[in-house]
Amino acid sequence: MAAGKGSGKTSELQSERLRLLVCFLGVFVCYFYYGILQETITRGDYGTGETKEKFKYATTLVFIQCVINALFAKLLIQFFEKPKPDRTRSWLYGVCSLSYLGAMVSSNSALQFVNYPTQVLGKSCKPIPVMILGVTILRKKYPMSKYLCVLLIVGGVALFMYKPKKGLPGVDEHAFGFGEMLLLLSLTLDGLTGVAQDHMRVHFQTGSNQMMLNINLWSMLVLGAGVLWTGEVWEFLSFTDRYPSVLYNIVLFGLTSALGQSFIFMTVVSFGPLTCSIITTTRKFFTILGSVLIFGNTISGMQWVGTALVFLGLGLDAKFGKGPKKTTQ
């Protein structure tokens, strides 16, 4: 009997590890290409000579992204899930969508002032607000090993990207302050989104696809009203009429976002927002490291230290990292 219980626990543990691996690979592959498309769209030059233009329609871009995300989630629910009631409060979806889309719009807007590596550096600190807000709002208790692992990973990414002599490459000094503020806002909103998602996961057992569908539907309503009110949607349509090739990249951008987001929500529901933050932060690191290896860029001594810190953090989290302790209210 004891042997049967032991084998059952082993099988369940292996299943959990396989699910975590699938989540990590799904997030990594989808968002690797997503990052390339994002920088191509938002920082590319359109036109030639004096008629060169920049893409300045971050709100419309996020609106299209939310539409594709919602459609994708609806298809997953329709064909791959058994019908079950969703008891999550509608207002909670609404609050979560506000922080979620605010983080995306801020992050995309920041790319008009800073380059993609700088944005990656800023967003790599996402686990910190998730943990801080989780502790202060949800009163979670994380083991010290989890704090250590997160700090090692975030610190490693920061060291890898930091260039003390030349500063951050490709950054306009006059615009950096505003771009940095946008990244800070995005980071804070990411933390609030993580808290809301964790609350839904714990108290309402919200499914990943239901969470993805409803948050994106609420985001569509808010952003749709916004782009119509400001008139940005008409400027965007005029821009795509002048440069129709951008539509191809936007559709691919939305599809990679939808597929990647399904893995994101799967990770949040199965393992919590902190694990999700660690996965996405690690993905950003490997994206940067991959570009170094593929294009033959040199790595400084400080960047090698950052590389070692990230792998050390991953190894310690895999060996000692535990979920947050349950607390009684």
mmCIF file of C-alpha atoms in Angstrom:
data_model
loop_
_atom_site.group_PDB
_atom_site.id
_atom_site.type_symbol
_atom_site.label_atom_id
_atom_site.label_comp_id
_atom_site.label_asym_id
_atom_site.label_seq_id
_atom_site.Cartn_x
_atom_site.Cartn_y
_atom_site.Cartn_z
ATOM 1 C CA MET A 1 0.000 0.000 0.000
ATOM 2 C CA ALA A 2 2.836 2.334 0.972
ATOM 3 C CA ALA A 3 4.660 1.434 -2.228
ATOM 4 C CA GLY A 4 1.553 2.309 -4.233
ATOM 5 C CA LYS A 5 1.299 5.694 -2.544
ATOM 6 C CA GLY A 6 5.003 6.315 -3.149
ATOM 7 C CA SER A 7 4.755 5.505 -6.845
ATOM 8 C CA GLY A 8 1.665 7.710 -7.125
ATOM 9 C CA LYS A 9 3.532 10.652 -5.600
ATOM 10 C CA THR A 10 6.497 10.042 -7.910
ATOM 11 C CA SER A 11 4.221 9.979 -10.954
ATOM 12 C CA GLU A 12 2.502 13.186 -9.839
ATOM 13 C CA LEU A 13 5.860 14.884 -9.285
ATOM 14 C CA GLN A 14 7.067 13.847 -12.744
ATOM 15 C CA SER A 15 3.836 15.159 -14.262
ATOM 16 C CA GLU A 16 4.339 18.508 -12.495
ATOM 17 C CA ARG A 17 7.928 18.730 -13.728
ATOM 18 C CA LEU A 18 6.842 17.937 -17.297
ATOM 19 C CA ARG A 19 4.133 20.604 -17.138
ATOM 20 C CA LEU A 20 6.645 23.139 -15.849
ATOM 21 C CA LEU A 21 9.044 22.241 -18.681
ATOM 22 C CA VAL A 22 6.264 22.626 -21.273
ATOM 23 C CA CYS A 23 5.328 26.015 -19.794
ATOM 24 C CA PHE A 24 8.948 27.187 -19.853
ATOM 25 C CA LEU A 25 9.573 26.070 -23.464
ATOM 26 C CA GLY A 26 6.241 27.527 -24.622
ATOM 27 C CA VAL A 27 6.988 30.900 -23.050
ATOM 28 C CA PHE A 28 10.594 30.892 -24.287
ATOM 29 C CA VAL A 29 9.922 30.058 -27.962
ATOM 30 C CA CYS A 30 6.857 32.289 -28.379
ATOM 31 C CA TYR A 31 8.258 35.349 -26.669
ATOM 32 C CA PHE A 32 11.677 35.034 -28.303
ATOM 33 C CA TYR A 33 10.024 35.720 -31.676
ATOM 34 C CA TYR A 34 7.557 38.110 -30.040
ATOM 35 C CA GLY A 35 10.464 40.304 -28.884
ATOM 36 C CA ILE A 36 11.964 40.410 -32.377
ATOM 37 C CA LEU A 37 8.609 41.442 -33.875
ATOM 38 C CA GLN A 38 7.972 43.998 -31.146
ATOM 39 C CA GLU A 39 11.250 45.802 -31.785
ATOM 40 C CA THR A 40 10.796 45.551 -35.568
ATOM 41 C CA ILE A 41 7.360 47.185 -35.384
ATOM 42 C CA THR A 42 7.989 49.872 -32.779
ATOM 43 C CA ARG A 43 11.582 50.888 -33.562
ATOM 44 C CA GLY A 44 11.767 50.296 -37.304
ATOM 45 C CA ASP A 45 11.985 53.112 -39.870
ATOM 46 C CA TYR A 46 9.120 53.390 -42.339
ATOM 47 C CA GLY A 47 9.593 55.245 -45.627
ATOM 48 C CA THR A 48 12.801 56.688 -47.047
ATOM 49 C CA GLY A 49 14.755 59.926 -46.848
ATOM 50 C CA GLU A 50 12.959 62.845 -45.247
ATOM 51 C CA THR A 51 9.645 60.965 -45.247
ATOM 52 C CA LYS A 52 10.847 58.416 -42.676
ATOM 53 C CA GLU A 53 8.299 57.722 -39.966
ATOM 54 C CA LYS A 54 8.138 55.835 -36.664
ATOM 55 C CA PHE A 55 5.341 53.625 -35.387
ATOM 56 C CA LYS A 56 3.605 55.637 -32.624
ATOM 57 C CA TYR A 57 0.410 53.677 -32.070
ATOM 58 C CA ALA A 58 1.168 51.589 -28.993
ATOM 59 C CA THR A 59 -2.433 51.646 -27.701
ATOM 60 C CA THR A 60 -3.852 50.367 -31.006
ATOM 61 C CA LEU A 61 -1.143 47.720 -31.183
ATOM 62 C CA VAL A 62 -2.072 46.447 -27.710
ATOM 63 C CA PHE A 63 -5.780 46.559 -28.653
ATOM 64 C CA ILE A 64 -5.124 44.276 -31.654
ATOM 65 C CA GLN A 65 -3.024 42.041 -29.412
ATOM 66 C CA CYS A 66 -5.917 41.743 -26.922
ATOM 67 C CA VAL A 67 -8.406 40.898 -29.708
ATOM 68 C CA ILE A 68 -6.225 38.051 -30.968
ATOM 69 C CA ASN A 69 -5.559 36.856 -27.405
ATOM 70 C CA ALA A 70 -9.305 36.743 -26.628
ATOM 71 C CA LEU A 71 -10.127 34.869 -29.836
ATOM 72 C CA PHE A 72 -7.371 32.368 -29.166
ATOM 73 C CA ALA A 73 -8.562 31.758 -25.587
ATOM 74 C CA LYS A 74 -12.146 31.320 -26.788
ATOM 75 C CA LEU A 75 -11.022 28.656 -29.281
ATOM 76 C CA LEU A 76 -9.094 26.817 -26.570
ATOM 77 C CA ILE A 77 -12.148 26.816 -24.270
ATOM 78 C CA GLN A 78 -14.483 25.761 -27.084
ATOM 79 C CA PHE A 79 -12.456 22.799 -28.327
ATOM 80 C CA PHE A 80 -10.198 21.670 -25.475
ATOM 81 C CA GLU A 81 -12.088 22.270 -22.220
ATOM 82 C CA LYS A 82 -15.130 20.717 -20.608
ATOM 83 C CA PRO A 83 -17.898 23.230 -19.827
ATOM 84 C CA LYS A 84 -17.725 24.433 -16.225
ATOM 85 C CA PRO A 85 -19.045 27.502 -14.380
ATOM 86 C CA ASP A 86 -16.710 30.430 -13.870
ATOM 87 C CA ARG A 87 -17.314 31.830 -10.365
ATOM 88 C CA THR A 88 -14.710 34.585 -10.583
ATOM 89 C CA ARG A 89 -16.125 38.059 -9.897
ATOM 90 C CA SER A 90 -16.456 40.230 -12.997
ATOM 91 C CA TRP A 91 -15.083 43.303 -11.207
ATOM 92 C CA LEU A 92 -11.922 41.335 -10.385
ATOM 93 C CA TYR A 93 -11.385 40.624 -14.082
ATOM 94 C CA GLY A 94 -11.931 44.334 -14.752
ATOM 95 C CA VAL A 95 -9.389 45.475 -12.160
ATOM 96 C CA CYS A 96 -6.849 42.929 -13.375
ATOM 97 C CA SER A 97 -7.358 44.007 -16.992
ATOM 98 C CA LEU A 98 -6.636 47.656 -16.124
ATOM 99 C CA SER A 99 -3.257 46.825 -14.596
ATOM 100 C CA TYR A 100 -2.539 44.249 -17.317
ATOM 101 C CA LEU A 101 -3.175 46.537 -20.279
ATOM 102 C CA GLY A 102 -1.568 49.492 -18.519
ATOM 103 C CA ALA A 103 1.622 47.448 -18.171
ATOM 104 C CA MET A 104 1.542 46.455 -21.854
ATOM 105 C CA VAL A 105 0.844 49.964 -23.153
ATOM 106 C CA SER A 106 3.579 51.444 -20.927
ATOM 107 C CA SER A 107 6.049 48.781 -22.017
ATOM 108 C CA ASN A 108 5.318 49.256 -25.728
ATOM 109 C CA SER A 109 5.368 53.047 -25.401
ATOM 110 C CA ALA A 110 8.766 52.886 -23.673
ATOM 111 C CA LEU A 111 10.255 51.416 -26.855
ATOM 112 C CA GLN A 112 9.788 54.797 -28.524
ATOM 113 C CA PHE A 113 12.390 56.216 -26.106
ATOM 114 C CA VAL A 114 14.658 53.280 -25.217
ATOM 115 C CA ASN A 115 15.912 50.253 -27.132
ATOM 116 C CA TYR A 116 14.761 46.684 -26.650
ATOM 117 C CA PRO A 117 17.684 45.543 -24.436
ATOM 118 C CA THR A 118 16.950 48.450 -22.088
ATOM 119 C CA GLN A 119 13.301 47.447 -21.933
ATOM 120 C CA VAL A 120 14.345 43.860 -21.188
ATOM 121 C CA LEU A 121 16.546 45.105 -18.354
ATOM 122 C CA GLY A 122 13.678 47.027 -16.812
ATOM 123 C CA LYS A 123 11.134 44.222 -17.172
ATOM 124 C CA SER A 124 13.580 41.652 -15.803
ATOM 125 C CA CYS A 125 12.888 42.991 -12.305
ATOM 126 C CA LYS A 126 9.237 41.883 -12.482
ATOM 127 C CA PRO A 127 9.592 39.205 -9.733
ATOM 128 C CA ILE A 128 10.412 41.919 -7.188
ATOM 129 C CA PRO A 129 7.042 43.781 -7.291
ATOM 130 C CA VAL A 130 5.220 40.433 -7.520
ATOM 131 C CA MET A 131 6.862 39.334 -4.268
ATOM 132 C CA ILE A 132 6.549 42.716 -2.531
ATOM 133 C CA LEU A 133 2.863 43.139 -3.371
ATOM 134 C CA GLY A 134 2.190 39.472 -2.640
ATOM 135 C CA VAL A 135 3.614 39.930 0.844
ATOM 136 C CA THR A 136 2.021 43.309 1.591
ATOM 137 C CA ILE A 137 -1.425 42.751 0.041
ATOM 138 C CA LEU A 138 -1.997 38.982 0.128
ATOM 139 C CA ARG A 139 0.189 38.471 3.239
ATOM 140 C CA LYS A 140 2.069 35.604 1.636
ATOM 141 C CA LYS A 141 5.130 34.117 3.287
ATOM 142 C CA TYR A 142 7.921 33.023 0.999
ATOM 143 C CA PRO A 143 10.945 31.057 2.238
ATOM 144 C CA MET A 144 14.242 32.917 2.290
ATOM 145 C CA SER A 145 15.551 30.618 -0.447
ATOM 146 C CA LYS A 146 12.936 32.026 -2.837
ATOM 147 C CA TYR A 147 14.027 35.616 -2.109
ATOM 148 C CA LEU A 148 17.651 34.639 -2.661
ATOM 149 C CA CYS A 149 16.913 32.908 -5.987
ATOM 150 C CA VAL A 150 14.886 35.821 -7.339
ATOM 151 C CA LEU A 151 17.542 38.353 -6.331
ATOM 152 C CA LEU A 152 20.287 36.244 -7.936
ATOM 153 C CA ILE A 153 18.380 35.949 -11.215
ATOM 154 C CA VAL A 154 17.424 39.628 -11.376
ATOM 155 C CA GLY A 155 20.902 40.720 -10.282
ATOM 156 C CA GLY A 156 22.488 38.457 -12.878
ATOM 157 C CA VAL A 157 20.384 39.932 -15.697
ATOM 158 C CA ALA A 158 21.194 43.453 -14.491
ATOM 159 C CA LEU A 159 24.954 42.758 -14.440
ATOM 160 C CA PHE A 160 24.754 41.130 -17.855
ATOM 161 C CA MET A 161 23.130 44.230 -19.367
ATOM 162 C CA TYR A 162 24.985 46.952 -17.428
ATOM 163 C CA LYS A 163 27.737 48.810 -19.287
ATOM 164 C CA PRO A 164 29.340 51.315 -16.904
ATOM 165 C CA LYS A 165 31.542 53.114 -19.440
ATOM 166 C CA LYS A 166 29.279 53.450 -22.438
ATOM 167 C CA GLY A 167 25.950 53.464 -20.631
ATOM 168 C CA LEU A 168 22.930 51.776 -22.125
ATOM 169 C CA PRO A 169 23.404 51.415 -25.896
ATOM 170 C CA GLY A 170 21.134 53.233 -28.266
ATOM 171 C CA VAL A 171 19.439 55.378 -25.604
ATOM 172 C CA ASP A 172 18.630 59.016 -26.249
ATOM 173 C CA GLU A 173 19.834 60.811 -23.098
ATOM 174 C CA HIS A 174 17.082 63.421 -23.307
ATOM 175 C CA ALA A 175 14.329 60.808 -23.668
ATOM 176 C CA PHE A 176 15.720 58.213 -21.258
ATOM 177 C CA GLY A 177 14.095 59.744 -18.193
ATOM 178 C CA PHE A 178 10.589 59.407 -19.621
ATOM 179 C CA GLY A 179 11.263 55.919 -20.976
ATOM 180 C CA GLU A 180 12.569 54.860 -17.588
ATOM 181 C CA MET A 181 9.410 56.204 -15.927
ATOM 182 C CA LEU A 182 7.255 54.203 -18.351
ATOM 183 C CA LEU A 183 9.196 51.032 -17.523
ATOM 184 C CA LEU A 184 8.803 51.688 -13.796
ATOM 185 C CA LEU A 185 5.057 52.157 -14.276
ATOM 186 C CA SER A 186 4.872 48.943 -16.310
ATOM 187 C CA LEU A 187 6.802 47.089 -13.622
ATOM 188 C CA THR A 188 4.466 48.271 -10.850
ATOM 189 C CA LEU A 189 1.369 47.356 -12.859
ATOM 190 C CA ASP A 190 2.861 43.916 -13.560
ATOM 191 C CA GLY A 191 3.092 43.399 -9.812
ATOM 192 C CA LEU A 192 -0.547 44.413 -9.293
ATOM 193 C CA THR A 193 -1.617 42.080 -12.098
ATOM 194 C CA GLY A 194 0.240 39.219 -10.421
ATOM 195 C CA VAL A 195 -1.528 39.899 -7.112
ATOM 196 C CA ALA A 196 -4.964 39.937 -8.792
ATOM 197 C CA GLN A 197 -4.210 36.732 -10.715
ATOM 198 C CA ASP A 198 -3.010 34.998 -7.570
ATOM 199 C CA HIS A 199 -6.203 36.023 -5.758
ATOM 200 C CA MET A 200 -8.326 34.556 -8.574
ATOM 201 C CA ARG A 201 -6.281 31.370 -8.636
ATOM 202 C CA VAL A 202 -6.479 30.772 -4.874
ATOM 203 C CA HIS A 203 -10.024 31.918 -4.051
ATOM 204 C CA PHE A 204 -11.959 31.082 -7.241
ATOM 205 C CA GLN A 205 -9.830 28.362 -8.888
ATOM 206 C CA THR A 206 -10.003 30.350 -12.117
ATOM 207 C CA GLY A 207 -8.917 28.363 -15.176
ATOM 208 C CA SER A 208 -6.017 29.656 -17.271
ATOM 209 C CA ASN A 209 -8.042 30.045 -20.472
ATOM 210 C CA GLN A 210 -10.976 31.658 -18.651
ATOM 211 C CA MET A 211 -8.558 34.103 -17.053
ATOM 212 C CA MET A 212 -6.959 34.882 -20.401
ATOM 213 C CA LEU A 213 -10.325 35.309 -22.168
ATOM 214 C CA ASN A 214 -11.998 37.576 -19.622
ATOM 215 C CA ILE A 215 -8.999 39.792 -18.910
ATOM 216 C CA ASN A 216 -8.507 40.386 -22.626
ATOM 217 C CA LEU A 217 -12.235 41.049 -23.188
ATOM 218 C CA TRP A 218 -12.202 43.726 -20.491
ATOM 219 C CA SER A 219 -8.988 45.137 -21.966
ATOM 220 C CA MET A 220 -10.604 45.282 -25.420
ATOM 221 C CA LEU A 221 -13.509 47.339 -24.051
ATOM 222 C CA VAL A 222 -11.214 49.843 -22.332
ATOM 223 C CA LEU A 223 -8.705 50.144 -25.169
ATOM 224 C CA GLY A 224 -11.399 50.178 -27.865
ATOM 225 C CA ALA A 225 -13.038 53.167 -26.197
ATOM 226 C CA GLY A 226 -9.637 54.807 -25.779
ATOM 227 C CA VAL A 227 -8.459 54.545 -29.396
ATOM 228 C CA LEU A 228 -11.837 55.766 -30.653
ATOM 229 C CA TRP A 229 -11.933 58.685 -28.207
ATOM 230 C CA THR A 230 -8.412 59.866 -29.069
ATOM 231 C CA GLY A 231 -8.754 59.126 -32.777
ATOM 232 C CA GLU A 232 -5.556 57.036 -32.740
ATOM 233 C CA VAL A 233 -7.254 54.192 -34.610
ATOM 234 C CA TRP A 234 -7.801 56.413 -37.672
ATOM 235 C CA GLU A 235 -4.179 57.557 -37.643
ATOM 236 C CA PHE A 236 -3.151 53.896 -37.352
ATOM 237 C CA LEU A 237 -5.293 52.931 -40.374
ATOM 238 C CA SER A 238 -3.765 55.773 -42.376
ATOM 239 C CA PHE A 239 -0.279 54.556 -41.372
ATOM 240 C CA THR A 240 -1.027 50.963 -42.458
ATOM 241 C CA ASP A 241 -2.395 52.285 -45.740
ATOM 242 C CA ARG A 242 0.958 53.971 -46.397
ATOM 243 C CA TYR A 243 2.981 50.981 -45.162
ATOM 244 C CA PRO A 244 0.853 47.818 -45.583
ATOM 245 C CA SER A 245 3.823 45.538 -44.835
ATOM 246 C CA VAL A 246 3.531 46.411 -41.133
ATOM 247 C CA LEU A 247 0.221 44.502 -40.971
ATOM 248 C CA TYR A 248 2.019 41.194 -41.564
ATOM 249 C CA ASN A 249 4.304 41.792 -38.591
ATOM 250 C CA ILE A 250 1.383 42.942 -36.416
ATOM 251 C CA VAL A 251 -0.607 39.756 -37.145
ATOM 252 C CA LEU A 252 2.425 37.590 -36.336
ATOM 253 C CA PHE A 253 3.026 39.718 -33.233
ATOM 254 C CA GLY A 254 -0.545 39.059 -32.084
ATOM 255 C CA LEU A 255 -0.372 35.318 -32.783
ATOM 256 C CA THR A 256 2.915 34.814 -30.919
ATOM 257 C CA SER A 257 1.500 36.898 -28.070
ATOM 258 C CA ALA A 258 -1.675 34.776 -27.911
ATOM 259 C CA LEU A 259 0.166 31.468 -27.921
ATOM 260 C CA GLY A 260 2.776 32.712 -25.455
ATOM 261 C CA GLN A 261 0.112 34.189 -23.201
ATOM 262 C CA SER A 262 -1.731 30.860 -23.058
ATOM 263 C CA PHE A 263 1.473 29.366 -21.613
ATOM 264 C CA ILE A 264 1.792 32.369 -19.268
ATOM 265 C CA PHE A 265 -1.697 31.864 -17.837
ATOM 266 C CA MET A 266 -1.138 28.107 -17.649
ATOM 267 C CA THR A 267 1.957 28.813 -15.551
ATOM 268 C CA VAL A 268 0.122 31.306 -13.313
ATOM 269 C CA VAL A 269 -2.748 28.884 -12.638
ATOM 270 C CA SER A 270 -0.519 25.827 -12.120
ATOM 271 C CA PHE A 271 2.468 27.321 -10.298
ATOM 272 C CA GLY A 272 1.596 30.907 -9.303
ATOM 273 C CA PRO A 273 2.675 34.355 -10.590
ATOM 274 C CA LEU A 274 6.095 34.279 -8.907
ATOM 275 C CA THR A 275 7.162 31.136 -10.781
ATOM 276 C CA CYS A 276 5.774 32.737 -13.927
ATOM 277 C CA SER A 277 7.867 35.861 -13.286
ATOM 278 C CA ILE A 278 11.003 33.763 -12.803
ATOM 279 C CA ILE A 279 10.341 31.910 -16.082
ATOM 280 C CA THR A 280 9.757 35.104 -18.058
ATOM 281 C CA THR A 281 12.818 36.755 -16.519
ATOM 282 C CA THR A 282 14.946 33.724 -17.367
ATOM 283 C CA ARG A 283 13.549 33.728 -20.903
ATOM 284 C CA LYS A 284 14.705 37.326 -21.346
ATOM 285 C CA PHE A 285 18.181 36.405 -20.174
ATOM 286 C CA PHE A 286 18.473 33.481 -22.600
ATOM 287 C CA THR A 287 17.145 35.661 -25.413
ATOM 288 C CA ILE A 288 20.003 38.106 -24.828
ATOM 289 C CA LEU A 289 22.542 35.316 -24.338
ATOM 290 C CA GLY A 290 21.336 33.605 -27.540
ATOM 291 C CA SER A 291 21.878 36.785 -29.538
ATOM 292 C CA VAL A 292 25.437 36.967 -28.170
ATOM 293 C CA LEU A 293 26.193 33.369 -29.191
ATOM 294 C CA ILE A 294 24.484 33.566 -32.599
ATOM 295 C CA PHE A 295 25.955 36.905 -33.701
ATOM 296 C CA GLY A 296 29.357 36.444 -32.047
ATOM 297 C CA ASN A 297 29.233 39.455 -29.722
ATOM 298 C CA THR A 298 31.884 39.536 -27.008
ATOM 299 C CA ILE A 299 31.008 39.129 -23.313
ATOM 300 C CA SER A 300 32.828 41.164 -20.683
ATOM 301 C CA GLY A 301 33.977 39.840 -17.319
ATOM 302 C CA MET A 302 31.038 41.510 -15.553
ATOM 303 C CA GLN A 303 28.607 39.891 -18.000
ATOM 304 C CA TRP A 304 30.111 36.472 -17.280
ATOM 305 C CA VAL A 305 29.512 37.142 -13.565
ATOM 306 C CA GLY A 306 25.889 37.970 -14.414
ATOM 307 C CA THR A 307 25.613 34.725 -16.384
ATOM 308 C CA ALA A 308 26.929 32.733 -13.423
ATOM 309 C CA LEU A 309 24.475 34.443 -11.032
ATOM 310 C CA VAL A 310 21.485 33.593 -13.223
ATOM 311 C CA PHE A 311 22.438 29.911 -13.477
ATOM 312 C CA LEU A 312 23.167 29.823 -9.748
ATOM 313 C CA GLY A 313 19.736 31.293 -9.023
ATOM 314 C CA LEU A 314 18.036 28.777 -11.313
ATOM 315 C CA GLY A 315 19.886 25.869 -9.741
ATOM 316 C CA LEU A 316 19.084 26.940 -6.186
ATOM 317 C CA ASP A 317 15.425 27.520 -7.012
ATOM 318 C CA ALA A 318 15.126 24.083 -8.599
ATOM 319 C CA LYS A 319 16.714 22.441 -5.546
ATOM 320 C CA PHE A 320 15.359 24.471 -2.618
ATOM 321 C CA GLY A 321 12.551 26.660 -3.996
ATOM 322 C CA LYS A 322 9.174 25.969 -2.434
ATOM 323 C CA GLY A 323 5.757 27.507 -2.932
ATOM 324 C CA PRO A 324 4.479 30.134 -0.522
ATOM 325 C CA LYS A 325 3.243 28.888 2.813
ATOM 326 C CA LYS A 326 -0.463 28.877 3.375
ATOM 327 C CA THR A 327 -1.621 31.466 5.841
ATOM 328 C CA THR A 328 -4.794 31.580 7.819
ATOM 329 C CA GLN A 329 -6.894 34.698 7.589
#
